[in-house]
Structures are given as C-alpha cells and as structure tokens.
Coordinates of C-alpha atoms in Angstrom, one line a residue:
Chain A
M1 CA 105.3 117.2 83.1
H2 CA 107.3 113.9 82.0
I3 CA 104.7 112.4 79.8
P4 CA 104.6 108.6 80.1
D5 CA 104.1 105.8 77.2
G6 CA 100.5 104.3 77.1
M7 CA 98.9 108.3 77.6
L8 CA 99.0 109.4 73.9
D9 CA 96.4 108.3 70.9
A10 CA 98.0 107.3 67.4
K11 CA 97.4 111.4 66.2
T12 CA 99.1 112.7 69.1
M13 CA 102.0 110.9 68.6
A14 CA 102.9 111.1 65.1
G15 CA 101.7 114.6 65.6
T16 CA 104.3 115.4 68.2
W17 CA 107.4 113.7 66.6
A18 CA 106.4 115.5 63.2
V19 CA 106.6 118.5 65.0
A20 CA 110.2 117.4 67.5
A21 CA 112.0 116.1 64.1
T22 CA 111.5 119.2 62.3
G23 CA 112.7 120.9 65.6
L24 CA 115.8 118.5 66.3
G25 CA 116.5 119.1 62.2
I26 CA 116.5 122.7 62.2
G27 CA 118.8 122.6 65.5
V28 CA 121.2 119.7 64.4
R29 CA 121.9 121.8 61.5
A30 CA 122.6 125.4 63.2
V31 CA 124.3 124.1 65.5
R32 CA 126.4 122.0 62.6
T33 CA 127.3 124.9 60.4
R34 CA 128.0 127.1 63.6
M35 CA 129.6 125.8 66.0
T36 CA 133.5 124.5 66.3
D37 CA 134.6 121.1 67.9
G38 CA 135.2 124.1 70.9
R39 CA 132.1 125.2 70.8
L40 CA 130.6 121.2 71.1
V41 CA 132.5 120.3 73.8
L42 CA 130.9 123.6 75.8
M43 CA 128.2 122.9 74.8
A44 CA 128.5 119.4 75.7
V45 CA 129.5 119.4 79.0
L46 CA 127.0 122.3 79.6
A47 CA 124.5 119.0 78.9
A48 CA 125.7 117.6 81.7
L49 CA 125.8 120.5 83.7
V50 CA 121.7 121.1 83.3
F51 CA 121.4 117.2 83.9
A52 CA 123.4 117.8 86.9
L53 CA 121.3 120.6 88.2
Q54 CA 117.8 118.9 87.6
M55 CA 118.9 117.5 91.5
L56 CA 117.9 120.7 92.5
N57 CA 114.0 119.7 93.7
F58 CA 112.1 121.8 95.1
P59 CA 109.2 121.1 97.6
V60 CA 105.8 122.6 96.6
A61 CA 102.9 123.0 98.7
G62 CA 101.0 119.8 99.2
G63 CA 104.2 117.9 100.4
T64 CA 104.9 117.3 96.5
S65 CA 107.8 119.2 94.9
G66 CA 108.8 119.9 91.5
H67 CA 112.4 119.6 89.9
F68 CA 114.7 122.1 87.7
A69 CA 114.2 121.2 84.4
G70 CA 117.0 124.2 82.9
G71 CA 115.0 124.7 79.3
A72 CA 115.1 128.4 79.5
L73 CA 118.7 128.5 81.2
A74 CA 120.3 126.3 78.8
A75 CA 118.3 128.6 76.1
V76 CA 119.8 132.0 78.2
L77 CA 123.2 130.4 78.0
L78 CA 123.2 128.7 74.8
G79 CA 121.0 130.2 72.9
P80 CA 117.5 128.4 71.4
W81 CA 119.3 126.0 68.9
P82 CA 121.7 124.4 70.8
A83 CA 119.4 124.5 73.6
M84 CA 117.1 122.4 72.1
I85 CA 119.6 119.6 71.1
V86 CA 120.5 120.1 74.7
M87 CA 117.0 119.1 76.0
S88 CA 116.4 116.7 73.8
A89 CA 119.1 114.8 74.8
V90 CA 119.1 115.0 78.4
L91 CA 115.0 113.8 77.7
V92 CA 116.3 111.2 75.9
V93 CA 118.8 109.8 78.8
Q94 CA 115.7 110.1 81.2
A95 CA 113.3 108.2 79.1
F96 CA 115.7 105.3 79.0
F97 CA 117.4 105.3 82.1
F98 CA 115.7 106.8 85.0
A99 CA 112.1 105.7 83.5
D100 CA 111.5 109.3 83.5
G101 CA 109.1 109.8 80.5
G102 CA 108.2 107.9 77.9
V103 CA 109.8 106.2 74.6
I104 CA 107.2 106.6 72.1
S105 CA 106.3 110.1 73.5
L106 CA 109.2 111.1 73.5
G107 CA 108.4 113.0 71.0
A108 CA 105.9 114.8 73.0
N109 CA 108.2 115.2 75.7
I110 CA 110.9 116.7 73.3
V111 CA 108.1 119.7 71.9
N112 CA 107.1 120.6 75.2
M113 CA 110.5 120.4 77.5
A114 CA 113.3 121.0 74.5
V115 CA 111.5 123.5 72.1
V116 CA 108.5 124.7 73.6
A117 CA 110.5 125.6 76.9
P118 CA 113.7 126.9 75.8
L119 CA 111.6 129.6 72.7
V120 CA 109.9 130.7 75.4
G121 CA 112.4 131.1 77.8
W122 CA 114.2 132.5 75.0
W123 CA 111.7 134.6 73.9
V124 CA 111.2 136.6 77.1
Y125 CA 115.2 136.9 78.3
S126 CA 116.2 138.4 74.9
L127 CA 113.0 141.0 75.0
A128 CA 114.5 142.0 78.2
V129 CA 118.5 142.6 77.2
R130 CA 117.0 144.2 74.3
I131 CA 114.8 146.7 76.4
S132 CA 117.7 147.0 78.4
D133 CA 121.2 145.2 78.9
T134 CA 121.2 145.8 82.9
R135 CA 122.3 142.7 85.3
S136 CA 118.6 143.2 87.3
A137 CA 116.8 143.8 83.8
R138 CA 118.5 140.3 83.3
M139 CA 117.7 138.7 86.1
A140 CA 114.8 139.9 86.0
G141 CA 113.9 138.6 82.1
A142 CA 115.6 135.0 83.3
F143 CA 113.1 134.9 85.8
V144 CA 110.4 135.5 83.6
A145 CA 111.6 133.2 81.4
A146 CA 112.1 130.7 83.3
W147 CA 108.4 131.1 85.1
A148 CA 106.7 131.3 81.4
A149 CA 108.6 128.1 79.7
C150 CA 107.7 126.4 82.9
V151 CA 104.1 127.2 82.4
A152 CA 104.2 127.0 78.3
A153 CA 105.8 123.7 78.9
A154 CA 103.0 122.5 81.3
L155 CA 100.2 124.4 79.2
A156 CA 101.4 122.3 76.6
A157 CA 101.5 118.7 78.0
A158 CA 97.9 119.7 79.4
L159 CA 97.2 120.3 75.7
M160 CA 99.0 116.8 74.7
L161 CA 97.4 114.5 77.3
W162 CA 93.6 115.8 76.6
A163 CA 94.2 116.0 72.7
S164 CA 95.0 112.6 73.3
G165 CA 91.8 111.8 75.4
A166 CA 93.4 110.9 78.5
A167 CA 90.9 113.6 80.7
P168 CA 89.3 116.5 80.4
L169 CA 91.1 120.0 79.8
L170 CA 89.9 122.1 82.4
F171 CA 91.2 119.9 84.6
L172 CA 94.9 119.2 83.1
A173 CA 94.9 123.1 82.2
G174 CA 94.1 124.1 85.8
A175 CA 96.5 121.3 87.7
M176 CA 99.6 121.7 85.2
T177 CA 98.9 125.2 85.5
F178 CA 99.1 125.5 88.7
W179 CA 101.6 123.4 90.4
H180 CA 103.9 124.5 87.2
A181 CA 103.4 128.0 88.0
L182 CA 104.4 127.5 92.0
I183 CA 107.8 124.9 90.1
G184 CA 108.4 127.8 87.8
V185 CA 108.9 130.9 91.0
G186 CA 111.7 128.0 92.1
E187 CA 113.0 128.0 88.9
G188 CA 112.7 131.3 88.1
L189 CA 115.0 132.2 91.0
V190 CA 117.6 129.8 90.2
T191 CA 117.7 131.1 86.8
A192 CA 117.7 134.5 88.0
G193 CA 120.6 133.9 90.9
L194 CA 123.0 131.8 87.8
V195 CA 122.8 134.8 85.0
G196 CA 123.1 137.1 87.7
Y197 CA 126.1 135.6 89.3
V198 CA 127.4 134.8 86.1
F199 CA 126.5 139.0 84.5
R200 CA 128.7 139.7 87.5
L201 CA 131.9 137.7 87.7
R202 CA 131.9 136.9 84.0
P203 CA 129.9 139.1 81.8
D204 CA 131.5 137.8 77.9
L205 CA 130.3 135.0 78.6
M206 CA 127.0 136.3 78.6
R207 CA 127.8 138.7 75.3
A208 CA 127.0 135.7 73.5
D209 CA 123.0 136.2 73.3
T210 CA 123.2 140.2 71.9
E211 CA 123.6 138.6 68.4
I212 CA 121.3 136.0 69.2
L213 CA 118.5 138.8 69.5
R214 CA 117.6 139.3 65.6
P215 CA 113.9 140.1 64.8
R216 CA 114.0 137.1 62.2
G217 CA 114.8 134.4 65.0
L218 CA 111.9 136.2 67.1
A219 CA 110.1 135.9 65.0
L220 CA 110.4 132.4 63.1
S221 CA 110.7 130.9 67.0
L222 CA 107.2 132.9 67.6
G223 CA 105.8 131.4 63.8
A224 CA 106.7 128.2 65.5
V225 CA 105.2 127.8 68.3
A226 CA 101.9 129.1 67.1
V227 CA 102.2 126.7 64.4
A228 CA 102.2 124.1 66.7
A229 CA 99.7 125.1 69.5
T230 CA 97.0 125.4 66.4
G231 CA 98.3 122.0 64.8
L232 CA 97.5 120.4 67.9
S233 CA 94.4 122.0 68.6
L234 CA 93.2 121.2 64.5
L235 CA 94.1 117.0 65.4
A236 CA 92.2 118.0 68.7
S237 CA 89.1 119.3 66.9
R238 CA 88.4 117.0 64.1
A239 CA 86.9 113.6 64.9
P240 CA 87.7 111.9 67.7
D241 CA 89.9 109.2 66.4
G242 CA 90.0 108.5 62.4
L243 CA 91.9 105.1 63.6
E244 CA 88.5 104.4 64.8
T245 CA 86.5 105.6 62.4
V246 CA 88.5 103.3 59.9
A247 CA 88.1 100.5 61.8
G248 CA 84.1 100.1 62.9
T249 CA 83.7 100.2 58.5
L250 CA 86.2 97.5 58.4
P251 CA 85.0 94.7 60.3
S252 CA 88.5 92.7 59.6
L253 CA 90.0 94.8 61.9
G254 CA 89.6 93.4 64.9
G255 CA 91.6 95.0 67.5
A256 CA 90.9 98.7 67.0
G257 CA 87.2 97.6 66.6
T258 CA 87.2 96.5 70.3
A259 CA 89.1 99.6 71.9
S260 CA 86.3 101.3 69.6
K261 CA 83.1 99.9 71.3
L262 CA 84.9 99.7 75.2
S263 CA 84.7 103.3 74.9
P264 CA 82.1 104.9 75.3
M265 CA 82.5 107.7 73.4
A266 CA 83.8 106.1 70.3
G267 CA 82.2 107.5 67.3
Y268 CA 80.3 110.6 69.0
I269 CA 81.5 114.2 68.2
V270 CA 81.2 116.5 70.6
P271 CA 79.3 119.7 69.6
G272 CA 81.7 122.8 70.6
I273 CA 85.1 120.8 71.5
A274 CA 86.4 123.1 68.0
N275 CA 85.1 126.3 70.1
E276 CA 87.1 124.2 72.9
A277 CA 90.5 123.7 72.1
L278 CA 90.6 127.3 70.0
V279 CA 89.4 128.7 73.3
G280 CA 92.3 126.9 75.0
V281 CA 94.8 127.7 72.6
L282 CA 93.6 131.3 72.9
A283 CA 93.5 132.1 76.9
G284 CA 97.7 130.1 76.8
L285 CA 98.0 132.9 74.0
V286 CA 96.2 135.8 75.7
G287 CA 98.4 134.4 78.7
L288 CA 101.3 134.7 76.9
I289 CA 101.2 138.0 75.7
I290 CA 99.5 139.8 79.6
T291 CA 102.9 138.4 80.5
S292 CA 105.2 139.9 77.7
V293 CA 103.5 143.3 77.8
A294 CA 103.4 143.4 81.7
V295 CA 107.8 142.5 81.9
Y296 CA 107.7 145.4 78.8
L297 CA 106.3 147.8 81.1
G298 CA 108.4 146.6 83.8
L299 CA 111.4 146.4 82.4
R300 CA 110.2 150.4 80.7
S301 CA 109.8 151.8 84.0
L302 CA 112.9 150.2 85.6
R303 CA 115.1 152.1 82.6
S304 CA 113.7 155.1 83.0
R305 CA 113.6 155.4 86.4
R306 CA 117.7 154.5 85.9
A307 CA 117.8 156.7 83.6
A308 CA 116.5 159.2 85.7
R309 CA 119.0 158.7 88.5
G310 CA 121.6 158.4 86.8
Chain B
M1 CA 152.9 96.7 84.5
S2 CA 156.6 95.9 85.6
A3 CA 157.3 92.9 88.0
D4 CA 158.6 94.5 90.3
I5 CA 155.0 95.5 91.7
R6 CA 154.4 93.1 94.9
P7 CA 150.9 92.6 95.3
G8 CA 150.1 94.7 98.8
D9 CA 150.9 97.5 97.2
G10 CA 147.3 98.4 95.8
A11 CA 148.5 97.6 92.6
P12 CA 146.4 94.7 90.4
T13 CA 147.8 91.3 90.6
A14 CA 148.7 89.6 87.9
T15 CA 146.7 86.3 88.7
P16 CA 144.8 84.1 86.1
P17 CA 141.6 84.3 85.8
A18 CA 139.3 82.0 87.5
P19 CA 138.6 78.8 85.7
G20 CA 135.5 78.7 83.2
L21 CA 135.8 83.5 82.8
H22 CA 136.0 85.1 80.2
R23 CA 139.7 87.2 79.6
D24 CA 138.2 90.7 81.3
A25 CA 135.4 88.8 83.4
H26 CA 136.5 88.7 87.7
E27 CA 134.6 87.8 90.6
H28 CA 133.5 91.0 92.9
N29 CA 131.8 89.8 96.3
G30 CA 129.6 87.0 94.6
E31 CA 129.4 89.2 91.3
V32 CA 130.8 88.0 88.4
H33 CA 131.8 91.6 86.4
R34 CA 132.6 91.9 82.7
H35 CA 134.1 95.2 81.5
V36 CA 136.9 96.3 79.0
H37 CA 139.7 96.8 81.8
H38 CA 142.2 99.8 80.8
H39 CA 145.0 98.0 82.5
P40 CA 147.6 95.9 80.6
E41 CA 147.3 92.4 82.4
R42 CA 145.0 90.2 83.9
A43 CA 143.8 91.4 87.1
G44 CA 143.4 89.4 90.0
P45 CA 139.5 88.7 92.1
G46 CA 140.3 91.5 94.2
H47 CA 142.1 94.1 92.1
D48 CA 141.9 97.6 92.9
H49 CA 139.7 99.9 90.3
G50 CA 136.7 102.3 90.2
H51 CA 133.3 100.7 89.7
G52 CA 129.8 102.8 89.3
Q53 CA 127.1 101.8 91.5
G54 CA 123.5 100.4 91.2
L55 CA 122.2 101.1 87.9
E56 CA 126.5 100.4 86.4
R57 CA 127.6 98.5 88.3
L58 CA 124.1 96.3 87.0
T59 CA 125.4 96.2 83.5
Y60 CA 128.8 95.2 83.8
L61 CA 127.2 91.8 85.3
V62 CA 127.7 88.8 82.6
S63 CA 124.7 86.5 81.2
P64 CA 123.3 86.1 78.3
I65 CA 121.2 88.9 77.6
H66 CA 124.2 90.9 78.7
D67 CA 126.0 89.3 75.7
L68 CA 123.5 90.8 72.9
D69 CA 124.0 93.5 70.6
P70 CA 123.0 96.7 71.7
R71 CA 121.2 97.7 68.2
A72 CA 119.4 94.4 68.5
K73 CA 118.3 95.1 71.7
I74 CA 117.5 99.3 71.1
V75 CA 115.1 98.2 68.2
G76 CA 113.6 95.4 69.8
A77 CA 112.6 97.6 72.8
I78 CA 111.5 99.8 70.6
V79 CA 108.9 97.1 68.9
L80 CA 108.2 96.5 72.3
I81 CA 106.7 99.9 73.8
L82 CA 105.4 100.4 70.7
A83 CA 103.3 97.6 70.2
I84 CA 101.9 98.0 73.9
V85 CA 101.2 101.7 73.3
L86 CA 99.6 100.9 70.0
S87 CA 97.2 97.9 71.6
P88 CA 93.4 98.1 72.5
P89 CA 93.4 98.5 76.4
M90 CA 95.2 95.2 77.8
R91 CA 93.7 91.8 78.7
A92 CA 94.4 90.2 81.5
A93 CA 96.1 87.6 79.8
E94 CA 98.3 90.0 77.7
F95 CA 99.6 92.0 80.5
I96 CA 101.0 88.8 82.6
G97 CA 102.5 87.3 79.3
L98 CA 104.5 90.0 79.0
W99 CA 105.0 91.1 82.0
A100 CA 106.5 87.6 82.5
L101 CA 108.4 87.4 79.1
L102 CA 110.1 90.9 80.3
L103 CA 110.6 89.8 84.1
S104 CA 112.1 85.8 83.2
A105 CA 114.4 88.4 80.6
A106 CA 115.6 90.4 83.5
A107 CA 116.4 86.8 85.4
I108 CA 118.3 86.1 82.3
G109 CA 120.3 89.0 82.9
R110 CA 120.7 88.4 86.6
L111 CA 118.8 91.7 88.0
P112 CA 117.7 92.0 90.9
L113 CA 114.0 91.6 90.7
R114 CA 113.2 93.8 93.6
W115 CA 115.9 96.8 91.8
V116 CA 113.7 96.2 88.2
L117 CA 110.1 95.8 90.1
A118 CA 111.1 99.3 92.6
R119 CA 112.4 101.1 89.3
A120 CA 109.5 100.8 86.8
A121 CA 106.8 101.5 90.0
V122 CA 108.7 105.0 89.5
V123 CA 106.3 105.7 86.8
L124 CA 102.9 104.8 89.1
P125 CA 102.6 108.2 90.4
V126 CA 102.6 110.1 87.4
A127 CA 100.6 107.7 85.5
G128 CA 98.2 107.1 88.3
T129 CA 96.6 110.1 88.9
I130 CA 96.1 110.5 84.8
A131 CA 94.7 107.5 84.9
L132 CA 92.4 107.8 87.5
F133 CA 90.4 111.2 86.1
A134 CA 90.6 108.9 82.5
P135 CA 86.7 108.2 83.7
L136 CA 86.3 112.0 83.3
A137 CA 86.9 111.9 80.2
R138 CA 85.1 109.5 78.4
G139 CA 82.0 111.2 79.8
G140 CA 81.5 110.1 83.5
S141 CA 82.6 111.0 86.8
L142 CA 84.4 110.4 89.5
S143 CA 80.5 110.0 91.5
V144 CA 78.7 106.9 92.0
G145 CA 77.6 108.0 88.6
G146 CA 80.8 107.3 87.5
V147 CA 81.8 104.1 89.3
A148 CA 79.3 102.7 89.2
G149 CA 77.2 103.9 85.9
A150 CA 76.5 103.3 82.4
Y151 CA 79.7 104.7 81.1
A152 CA 81.7 103.4 84.1
G153 CA 82.9 100.5 82.3
G154 CA 84.7 102.4 79.5
G155 CA 85.9 105.0 82.3
W156 CA 87.5 102.5 83.6
V157 CA 88.9 100.5 81.2
A158 CA 90.8 103.1 79.9
A159 CA 92.2 103.8 83.4
W160 CA 93.7 100.2 83.2
A161 CA 95.0 100.8 79.5
I162 CA 97.4 104.2 80.4
L163 CA 98.4 102.4 83.8
S164 CA 99.2 98.9 82.8
K165 CA 101.0 100.3 79.7
A166 CA 103.0 102.4 81.6
F167 CA 104.4 100.3 84.1
L168 CA 105.0 97.5 81.1
A169 CA 106.4 100.1 78.8
V170 CA 109.3 101.3 81.8
T171 CA 109.4 97.6 82.6
V172 CA 110.7 97.1 79.3
T173 CA 113.9 100.4 79.8
V174 CA 114.4 99.2 83.1
V175 CA 115.3 95.5 81.4
L176 CA 117.6 96.9 78.5
S177 CA 119.1 99.5 81.0
G178 CA 120.4 97.0 83.4
T179 CA 121.6 94.9 81.3
T180 CA 122.9 96.7 78.5
P181 CA 126.6 99.2 79.0
T182 CA 126.2 102.8 78.8
S183 CA 129.1 102.9 75.9
K184 CA 127.2 99.9 74.5
I185 CA 123.8 101.8 74.2
I186 CA 125.1 104.8 72.8
R187 CA 127.6 102.5 70.2
G188 CA 124.8 100.8 68.9
L189 CA 122.8 104.7 68.5
E190 CA 125.6 105.7 66.6
S191 CA 125.7 102.7 64.2
L192 CA 122.1 103.3 64.0
R193 CA 122.4 106.4 62.2
V194 CA 121.8 108.4 65.0
P195 CA 123.2 112.2 64.6
D196 CA 126.9 113.2 66.0
V197 CA 125.8 115.7 67.6
F198 CA 124.0 113.5 70.6
I199 CA 126.2 110.9 70.4
A200 CA 128.8 114.1 71.3
L201 CA 126.1 114.8 73.8
F202 CA 125.3 111.1 75.6
S203 CA 129.2 110.7 75.9
F204 CA 129.3 113.6 77.8
L205 CA 126.0 113.2 80.0
Y206 CA 127.3 109.7 80.5
R207 CA 131.0 110.8 82.1
Y208 CA 130.2 114.5 83.7
T209 CA 126.4 114.4 85.1
D210 CA 128.0 112.7 88.0
V211 CA 130.9 114.7 88.2
F212 CA 128.5 118.1 88.5
R213 CA 126.4 116.1 90.7
A214 CA 129.1 115.3 93.0
Q215 CA 130.6 118.9 93.1
L216 CA 126.5 120.6 93.2
R217 CA 126.4 118.0 96.4
S218 CA 129.6 119.6 97.8
L219 CA 128.3 122.5 97.4
R220 CA 125.1 122.4 99.1
T221 CA 126.4 120.1 101.8
A222 CA 128.7 123.2 103.0
L223 CA 125.4 125.5 102.3
E224 CA 123.3 123.3 104.6
S225 CA 126.2 123.5 107.5
R226 CA 127.0 126.9 107.7
A227 CA 123.4 127.9 107.4
P228 CA 120.8 125.3 108.9
S229 CA 118.2 127.5 108.8
M230 CA 117.9 129.6 106.0
P231 CA 114.4 131.1 105.2
R232 CA 113.4 129.1 101.6
V233 CA 113.5 131.5 99.4
R234 CA 116.5 133.0 100.4
R235 CA 117.8 129.1 100.1
W236 CA 116.6 128.9 96.4
R237 CA 118.1 132.1 95.7
L238 CA 121.7 131.1 97.0
Y239 CA 121.0 127.6 94.7
G240 CA 121.3 130.1 92.0
N241 CA 124.1 131.5 92.6
L242 CA 125.8 128.1 93.5
A243 CA 124.2 126.6 90.0
G244 CA 126.0 130.0 88.4
N245 CA 129.2 129.1 90.3
L246 CA 129.2 125.5 89.1
F247 CA 128.2 126.8 85.6
L248 CA 131.9 128.9 85.2
R249 CA 133.8 125.9 86.3
A250 CA 131.9 123.7 84.4
Y251 CA 132.9 126.5 81.1
D252 CA 136.3 126.0 82.5
R253 CA 136.4 122.3 82.8
G254 CA 134.8 121.8 79.3
E255 CA 137.1 124.3 77.7
R256 CA 139.9 121.9 79.5
I257 CA 137.9 118.6 78.4
H258 CA 138.5 120.2 74.6
Q259 CA 142.1 120.7 75.3
A260 CA 143.2 117.6 76.5
M261 CA 141.1 116.0 73.6
L262 CA 143.2 118.1 70.8
C263 CA 146.1 116.0 73.1
R264 CA 144.5 112.8 72.5
G265 CA 143.8 113.7 68.6
F266 CA 140.6 114.8 68.8
S267 CA 139.4 115.3 64.6
G268 CA 135.6 115.6 65.6
S269 CA 135.1 112.2 65.7
L270 CA 134.4 109.9 69.5
P271 CA 136.2 106.4 68.8
T272 CA 135.0 103.7 71.4
A273 CA 136.6 100.5 72.2
D274 CA 133.1 98.7 72.1
T275 CA 133.0 96.2 68.6
L276 CA 129.7 95.0 67.6
G277 CA 128.5 91.8 65.8
L278 CA 125.0 90.6 65.4
S279 CA 124.7 86.7 66.5
A280 CA 122.4 83.7 66.0
A281 CA 121.3 84.7 70.0
D282 CA 120.2 88.3 68.5
A283 CA 118.2 86.7 65.8
L284 CA 116.2 84.9 69.0
L285 CA 115.6 87.8 70.3
M286 CA 114.7 89.7 67.8
L287 CA 112.5 86.8 66.8
V288 CA 111.0 86.9 69.9
V289 CA 110.4 90.1 70.2
L290 CA 108.3 90.4 66.9
L291 CA 106.1 87.7 68.3
A292 CA 105.3 89.2 71.4
A293 CA 104.4 92.6 69.6
A294 CA 102.4 91.1 67.1
A295 CA 100.5 89.2 69.9
V296 CA 100.0 92.2 71.5
A297 CA 99.5 94.6 69.2
L298 CA 97.0 92.2 67.0
Y299 CA 95.2 90.1 70.0

C-alpha cells in the first residue's frame, strides 16, 4: 500500500503533508519530553527490528504476497507516539533506499502507515487490555488491532488515491480492503504471537502500555483520525481541482492549462460526489464501530466465562 | 599497527596506495573503492575488511557524482521529484530528456545500468495497476468504449502520466542512494535540520536492520529444517513466536548498546566522521537540477 510518486494531485499532497507534519510534530515533542536517552536508544533498536520483521511475507490468494508492516506492533510495544516516529523513519528509509513508496507522496504514506495504523492499532489493543488483562485477551486484542490497523491504512490510501482522481472509489476501496483484509490476518497472527510470547516470558515489558490507557489520549487519537478522515473527504468533495480552475481563468498559465484540456473531466463537477465521499467515510467509521463492539463483546464474554470458572 | 605483523597473517599490509588514487581509495576486483578506514595505516590492495554488498558496495565507488555534497544531492533529488510530480502529463521529449539525464548521472557515477533499471522497475507493478484503472476514473471504461471511445484519450494520458512520473521519480532516488554512502546521507539530513530523534533512528536503522535480518533468517532456516511441511497458519503463528524471541533479544541488545555508548562518552548526540563542504561541482549540480526541473514543470 506504499503510494509511489506521480499519483497524488497537489491538493492531496499538501493536505497529507500537513496532517503528517502535525502528527510527527506532536510525536517528536512527546518523545523528547518523555523519553530518556536509554529509552531512545531502545526505541531506535526496536525500529531496526520492525524494519527487519518486514522481511516476513505471507502468500495471499492469487499468487500475490503481502509483507508484515508492523504499525500496530510498534504501537503495542512502544506506545502510539514513539510508534509514529518509528514507522515514519522506516517509511523514509524505504522511500529513499528501496524505491518503496514515493518521496513526495511520503506525506500520504506517513499518514496511512505511521499515523492511522498505529493509532487504530493502539486504540483497539488498549481497549482490549482495559476490558481484560489476561494473556489471551491481549493476544486477541493484538490480532484485531493489527488486522484493523492494516485495513484502516489501506482504506486511507484508497481514499487518498481516489481524492486525487487516480481511480474510482469503489474499485480502490474494494480492492484495497479485500487484499489487506487477507494480509491483515497474517499481520494479526504475527502480532498476536509476539505479544503472547513476550507476555509469557517478560510480562514486565508489557506493563508499559497500562500507563497510556488514559481516556484523554484515547479520545484525542480518535478525534485525530476522525478529523483526518473528514478533512480528506472535504478536500475530495470540492470542485475537482482548484488549481485547474485558476489556470482556466488565467490563460498565461500554459502548463496547467494544457493539463486541464487533456483531462475530459476538467471543470466538470460530478453531482453527488460529496455524498460519495461521505458514504466512504461513514462506511469506514461504521465498520470500525462494528469491529470494536464485536471485540468488546467477545472479550467480555471471555472474561465472564473466566470469572465464572475461577 | 606494529611492524612485526607480517603479510599473510590476515592483517592489513602497509603498502602505499596505488599511484593516482586518493589516500583512502583502493582497488578490489577491478573496482576502485573509497571509504573511511578504521585501521590507522594505509591498506594494500587485498586488505582484509568487511565490505557491504549490493547497494552499500556501490556507494563506495569513486566518481565525480559520489564526491558531490550529500546536501546538494538530497535537495536536488527532492526538487527534481517535485517537478516531475507537479508536471502536467509528460511529453515524450521531456520524459526521454530527463531519463537520459538521470542515466548519464548514473553512468558518471559508475552504477551498472542494469542495476539502475532493475531497481527502478520495482515501482512498475504498483504504478501499473493504478495506471491501468486511471481511464475508469476519467469517466471511461475498460471496454472498447474506454479504450477507443471519445474520452479514452484523456484516460490513457492519465495512465501514462502516472506510470512515467512514478518511474522517473524512483530513478532519481535510485541514483541518489546508489551514489551516496548512507552515513553521508544521514550527515546531510542532520545538517538540513532534520530533528535529532530521526537522525538517531536513521543511524540505528542503518546499523542494526541487517543484524536482525540475519537473526530472523537463521531462525527461519531452523524452522524450515525442523518442520519442512508445517501447515501455513501454524507457521504464521510460529512466526509470531520467532518475532517475540527476536524482540526480547533486540531489547537486551538495545540495553547493551546503550551501555556501550555510555562507556564511549555518549551524551545525547551521535557524531560522525564525515565532513561536508560545498564546492563548484555542487553549484553545477544545483544549476543542472534547477534547469531540468524548470523545463519539466513549465514546458
């Protein structure tokens, strides 16, 4: 789901860079004020580990394969803000050294895989831990967290590509969600296995996450995701391209003018495009709510069964 | 290096560098390399030390492109990619001109042409899939009407724009990363005011990713040899345990690394041996990049 250069239009690039810069600004501040040098070194080493784990790839139906991304894993192990920084650093290295994702579309990739994925993953996982602090609850929470993070990041990428007019929303959202729902299973299994393993051997390392389960942080991150999603849909639902409209009124801007002439949709405002954007965002939110309710009920029944037994 | 170590002991032999080569340069299997040496004496041609493979090896080559200041190269690459991305769909002349410019930079930088093309081609499957559906977004369809209908022209122009821009932008990063040692890129980013948290992360990613990859590889080899026909889902669950094992080892390694850093006087910053300096060649690079960017973005 790394978006290469050349697919996003100017408004989407500017918008995603603004969101990414805000997220990273908050993240860097949080890391600087809360982390000692020792924790920082540890975080950096774990960044290298997350990068190395991306070597794990799972075959998905149809001969394609997806690889482990690790956004939710980083959030579970390090907390949401350090995870944001770690994932962005990994994305920067991928863009510059491995031709994986573009340099100018890095803003979009950071929003998808370094902001949305860790926030969603952390939110689901911390919800699970809050309901029940057992090993199986943590594993189940980690599985759903990783799966949801994977799908949410894919949906965000689909929204961005669609907002740029690269392909129709239905195709993008359908294809991306389908493949990443499959890849997410592999991602979830690895994340759950890791959490279960570490919780059994070194439960002290997993205690770090209990301190971040503050409702304020939860509400804040949820709000950030919602604002990003609505911002994107608002951007998308405006007239096709502000730049092109300007270029149309100013004949001297030859370059942009030719582009708008080449595009058959130039200046043509699709009726109901705002509805479509709203539907996309709403569908995502409803899916998220259904998933979290299902997780909540599942974990609660697990806990009550356990309580009845013990 | 004391004088009583004889050649053949596996120790570096203190011979003068080949004529015409820089103090730190030396020849390996027909390639001239240059990098900072950690041993104090000048080393002979066949001297013993680890060399990175692939990308890492190419960044050691000696060429005018390698000698450019990393800051100039990073800024130049970003300017060029920005121009490519913001350009209206490219004409054939623009595409070929820019591609020729990049390939000649790669050739001056002694990068193998096939390596550059192969690395840049990595982007084609992803970009190609999106590009294939671009005509749909422009109101056409993939049926005959979409391929040859009234609106098809615009759709296929959009597909070409996506594919050509993605390919050129990736070629820029391939040339940048192939001709600049990683430590210099990090140094360049540092002096371009990238936050220190990121600089630390980049340094550690550079140094330790391969260590963990090697560990992961050996764990997987062990799993393969003990359970060659394990069902897929069980294997994935075991991957989780492997990752957990790796995490615990990485955690301990992180603590050891921090202690070792403290022993060596770590006080919060990571010094590097690379020095930066802008020269006339860097000014020339910026001039070429700006001209090319202006041509692509405005033409």
